[in-house]
Amino acid sequence: MIIYNDSDLQKIVFSAIIIKVSSVVKKFGSIAEFSIKHNFSGVTNGNLLITAEMNSPPYRLEEFVEKVLIPNGFINELDYVFIEEMLTKGVKGEVSELINEPHPHCKNINWLQSIIVQDGNFVWFSEPSLNDFERDSNFRLYKNLLYHEEEKIKLNPRIIKIDETYVHYTVSDNKMRYKIHRDALWYNELKYGKSIFSK
């Protein structure tokens, strides 16, 4: 069964596989046909198709890739990627050094972005045509909203313009516009070092 979750940001748990929906549609016609034909259950937002298992390594998912995805021309990191949930706290309560950073398994995937925050590991689809600045802008806006305005992150924020002072964005493709000062997103870590306020 496929569950639809209308959120750009998807939470990753356990050992997960993320499949690009456009690749599924190209090879199988639709997510529904793919799901029925191969008894595949997961969550989709229309861009990403995600499922997970509680084993590491995920033997069932690896077998699925070997028997279904690879024979149908899917390529690792181009059409799908495996991601392990990263813990945000150690056994003694220490905070992980990965907090506020992209997930290490997503760093070289041009269609996927990610962030690890105290509440968990999150991923979102990223248009491969975006340049590094545009990808970084999305990352920083999402990070800020996850910490300070979580209700907006659930409404799928979209950057519409960046000027010399503000990052302008909308939510849920609404006509209502919001802005946030660029300095709130681009704290100069190279100049000042890591800020205690960015954690």
CSV table of C-alpha atoms in Angstrom, one decimal:
chain,number,residue,atom,x,y,z
A,1,MET,CA,0.0,0.0,0.0
A,2,ILE,CA,1.2,3.5,-0.8
A,3,ILE,CA,0.5,6.4,1.6
A,4,TYR,CA,0.5,9.9,0.2
A,5,ASN,CA,2.0,12.6,2.5
A,6,ASP,CA,1.7,16.1,1.1
A,7,SER,CA,4.8,17.4,2.6
A,8,ASP,CA,8.0,18.3,0.8
A,9,LEU,CA,10.1,17.3,3.9
A,10,GLN,CA,10.0,13.6,4.7
A,11,LYS,CA,11.3,12.1,7.8
A,12,ILE,CA,13.7,9.2,7.5
A,13,VAL,CA,13.7,6.4,10.1
A,14,PHE,CA,15.7,3.2,10.5
A,15,SER,CA,17.2,1.9,7.2
A,16,ALA,CA,15.4,3.5,4.3
A,17,ILE,CA,15.5,3.5,0.5
A,18,ILE,CA,14.5,6.7,-1.3
A,19,ILE,CA,13.4,6.2,-5.0
A,20,LYS,CA,12.9,9.1,-7.4
A,21,VAL,CA,9.2,9.0,-8.5
A,22,SER,CA,10.0,10.2,-12.0
A,23,SER,CA,12.1,7.1,-12.4
A,24,VAL,CA,9.3,4.8,-11.2
A,25,VAL,CA,6.8,6.5,-13.6
A,26,LYS,CA,9.3,6.2,-16.5
A,27,LYS,CA,9.9,2.5,-16.0
A,28,PHE,CA,6.5,1.3,-14.6
A,29,GLY,CA,3.9,3.8,-15.7
A,30,SER,CA,2.7,4.8,-12.2
A,31,ILE,CA,3.5,4.4,-8.5
A,32,ALA,CA,0.3,2.4,-8.2
A,33,GLU,CA,1.2,-0.1,-10.9
A,34,PHE,CA,4.7,-0.4,-9.4
A,35,SER,CA,3.3,-1.0,-5.9
A,36,ILE,CA,0.8,-3.7,-7.1
A,37,LYS,CA,3.1,-5.5,-9.4
A,38,HIS,CA,6.0,-5.7,-6.9
A,39,ASN,CA,4.1,-5.7,-3.6
A,40,PHE,CA,5.8,-2.5,-2.6
A,41,SER,CA,4.6,-0.4,0.4
A,42,GLY,CA,5.8,3.0,1.3
A,43,VAL,CA,5.2,6.8,1.5
A,44,THR,CA,5.3,9.3,-1.3
A,45,ASN,CA,4.8,13.0,-1.7
A,46,GLY,CA,4.7,12.8,-5.5
A,47,ASN,CA,8.5,13.3,-5.9
A,48,LEU,CA,10.0,10.8,-3.5
A,49,LEU,CA,9.0,7.2,-2.8
A,50,ILE,CA,10.3,6.0,0.6
A,51,THR,CA,10.2,2.8,2.6
A,52,ALA,CA,12.2,1.5,5.5
A,53,GLU,CA,13.0,-1.5,7.5
A,54,MET,CA,14.3,-2.0,11.0
A,55,ASN,CA,17.5,-3.9,10.1
A,56,SER,CA,20.9,-2.6,9.3
A,57,PRO,CA,21.9,-3.5,6.7
A,58,PRO,CA,18.4,-3.7,5.3
A,59,TYR,CA,18.5,-7.2,3.8
A,60,ARG,CA,14.9,-7.1,2.5
A,61,LEU,CA,15.4,-3.7,0.7
A,62,GLU,CA,18.7,-4.8,-0.7
A,63,GLU,CA,17.1,-7.9,-2.1
A,64,PHE,CA,14.3,-5.8,-3.6
A,65,VAL,CA,16.9,-3.6,-5.3
A,66,GLU,CA,18.7,-6.7,-6.7
A,67,LYS,CA,15.5,-8.4,-7.9
A,68,VAL,CA,13.4,-5.5,-9.1
A,69,LEU,CA,15.2,-2.2,-9.5
A,70,ILE,CA,18.5,-3.1,-11.0
A,71,PRO,CA,16.9,-5.5,-13.6
A,72,ASN,CA,14.6,-2.6,-14.7
A,73,GLY,CA,17.6,-0.3,-15.3
A,74,PHE,CA,17.6,1.6,-12.0
A,75,ILE,CA,21.0,3.1,-11.0
A,76,ASN,CA,22.1,3.7,-7.5
A,77,GLU,CA,22.3,7.4,-6.7
A,78,LEU,CA,20.7,8.3,-10.0
A,79,ASP,CA,17.3,6.7,-9.4
A,80,TYR,CA,17.5,5.6,-5.7
A,81,VAL,CA,19.6,5.8,-2.7
A,82,PHE,CA,19.9,4.0,0.7
A,83,ILE,CA,19.9,6.1,3.8
A,84,GLU,CA,20.5,5.1,7.4
A,85,GLU,CA,18.9,7.2,10.1
A,86,MET,CA,21.6,9.0,12.0
A,87,LEU,CA,21.1,9.3,15.8
A,88,THR,CA,21.0,12.8,17.1
A,89,LYS,CA,22.1,11.9,20.6
A,90,GLY,CA,24.7,9.5,21.9
A,91,VAL,CA,24.2,7.0,24.7
A,92,LYS,CA,25.3,9.5,27.3
A,93,GLY,CA,23.1,12.3,25.9
A,94,GLU,CA,25.8,14.1,24.0
A,95,VAL,CA,24.6,15.9,20.9
A,96,SER,CA,25.7,14.5,17.5
A,97,GLU,CA,28.2,16.5,15.5
A,98,LEU,CA,25.8,15.9,12.5
A,99,ILE,CA,23.2,18.2,13.9
A,100,ASN,CA,22.4,21.0,11.5
A,101,GLU,CA,24.3,19.3,8.7
A,102,PRO,CA,23.2,17.5,5.5
A,103,HIS,CA,22.8,13.8,5.9
A,104,PRO,CA,26.2,12.3,4.8
A,105,HIS,CA,24.5,9.7,2.5
A,106,CYS,CA,22.8,12.5,0.5
A,107,LYS,CA,25.8,14.8,-0.2
A,108,ASN,CA,26.4,13.8,-3.8
A,109,ILE,CA,22.8,13.2,-4.8
A,110,ASN,CA,21.7,16.1,-7.1
A,111,TRP,CA,18.0,15.3,-6.8
A,112,LEU,CA,17.9,15.1,-3.0
A,113,GLN,CA,18.7,17.4,-0.1
A,114,SER,CA,18.7,16.7,3.6
A,115,ILE,CA,19.2,18.0,7.1
A,116,ILE,CA,19.7,16.4,10.5
A,117,VAL,CA,18.1,18.3,13.4
A,118,GLN,CA,17.4,17.3,16.9
A,119,ASP,CA,13.9,16.1,15.9
A,120,GLY,CA,15.3,13.7,13.3
A,121,ASN,CA,16.6,13.2,9.8
A,122,PHE,CA,14.7,14.9,7.0
A,123,VAL,CA,15.0,14.8,3.2
A,124,TRP,CA,13.3,16.6,0.3
A,125,PHE,CA,13.4,16.5,-3.5
A,126,SER,CA,15.6,19.0,-5.1
A,127,GLU,CA,15.4,20.0,-8.8
A,128,PRO,CA,18.7,18.8,-10.3
A,129,SER,CA,18.9,22.1,-12.3
A,130,LEU,CA,19.3,24.2,-9.1
A,131,ASN,CA,22.7,25.7,-8.7
A,132,ASP,CA,24.7,25.5,-5.4
A,133,PHE,CA,23.5,28.8,-4.1
A,134,GLU,CA,19.8,27.9,-4.7
A,135,ARG,CA,20.3,24.5,-3.0
A,136,ASP,CA,22.1,26.2,-0.1
A,137,SER,CA,19.3,28.7,0.2
A,138,ASN,CA,16.7,26.0,0.5
A,139,PHE,CA,18.8,24.1,3.0
A,140,ARG,CA,19.2,27.2,5.2
A,141,LEU,CA,15.6,28.3,5.0
A,142,TYR,CA,14.3,24.8,5.9
A,143,LYS,CA,16.8,24.6,8.8
A,144,ASN,CA,15.6,28.0,10.1
A,145,LEU,CA,11.9,27.1,9.8
A,146,LEU,CA,12.4,23.6,11.4
A,147,TYR,CA,13.7,25.4,14.5
A,148,HIS,CA,11.6,28.5,14.7
A,149,GLU,CA,8.4,28.2,12.7
A,150,GLU,CA,7.7,24.5,12.3
A,151,GLU,CA,4.1,25.2,11.3
A,152,LYS,CA,5.4,26.8,8.1
A,153,ILE,CA,7.7,23.9,7.2
A,154,LYS,CA,4.6,21.7,7.1
A,155,LEU,CA,3.1,24.1,4.4
A,156,ASN,CA,5.9,23.5,1.9
A,157,PRO,CA,7.7,26.8,1.7
A,158,ARG,CA,9.1,28.0,-1.6
A,159,ILE,CA,11.7,30.7,-2.1
A,160,ILE,CA,10.5,33.1,-4.7
A,161,LYS,CA,13.2,35.8,-4.6
A,162,ILE,CA,16.4,36.7,-2.8
A,163,ASP,CA,17.5,40.3,-2.8
A,164,GLU,CA,20.4,42.0,-1.0
A,165,THR,CA,18.6,42.1,2.3
A,166,TYR,CA,15.9,39.4,2.4
A,167,VAL,CA,14.9,35.9,1.4
A,168,HIS,CA,11.3,36.1,0.2
A,169,TYR,CA,9.2,32.9,0.3
A,170,THR,CA,5.6,31.7,0.2
A,171,VAL,CA,3.9,28.6,1.6
A,172,SER,CA,1.4,26.2,0.0
A,173,ASP,CA,1.7,28.2,-3.2
A,174,ASN,CA,-0.3,30.9,-1.4
A,175,LYS,CA,-0.4,34.6,-2.4
A,176,MET,CA,0.7,35.4,1.1
A,177,ARG,CA,4.4,36.3,1.1
A,178,TYR,CA,7.0,36.1,3.9
A,179,LYS,CA,10.5,37.3,4.3
A,180,ILE,CA,13.5,36.6,6.5
A,181,HIS,CA,16.7,38.6,6.8
A,182,ARG,CA,19.6,37.0,4.9
A,183,ASP,CA,21.8,37.3,8.0
A,184,ALA,CA,19.4,35.0,9.8
A,185,LEU,CA,20.2,32.3,7.3
A,186,TRP,CA,23.8,33.0,6.3
A,187,TYR,CA,25.6,33.5,9.7
A,188,ASN,CA,29.2,34.0,8.7
A,189,GLU,CA,30.8,30.8,10.2
A,190,LEU,CA,34.0,31.3,8.3
A,191,LYS,CA,34.5,34.7,9.9
A,192,TYR,CA,33.0,34.2,13.3
A,193,GLY,CA,33.2,30.4,13.9
A,194,LYS,CA,30.2,28.2,14.8
A,195,SER,CA,27.5,30.1,16.6
A,196,ILE,CA,26.0,28.7,19.8
A,197,PHE,CA,22.7,30.1,18.6
A,198,SER,CA,22.7,27.9,15.4
A,199,LYS,CA,22.3,24.6,17.4
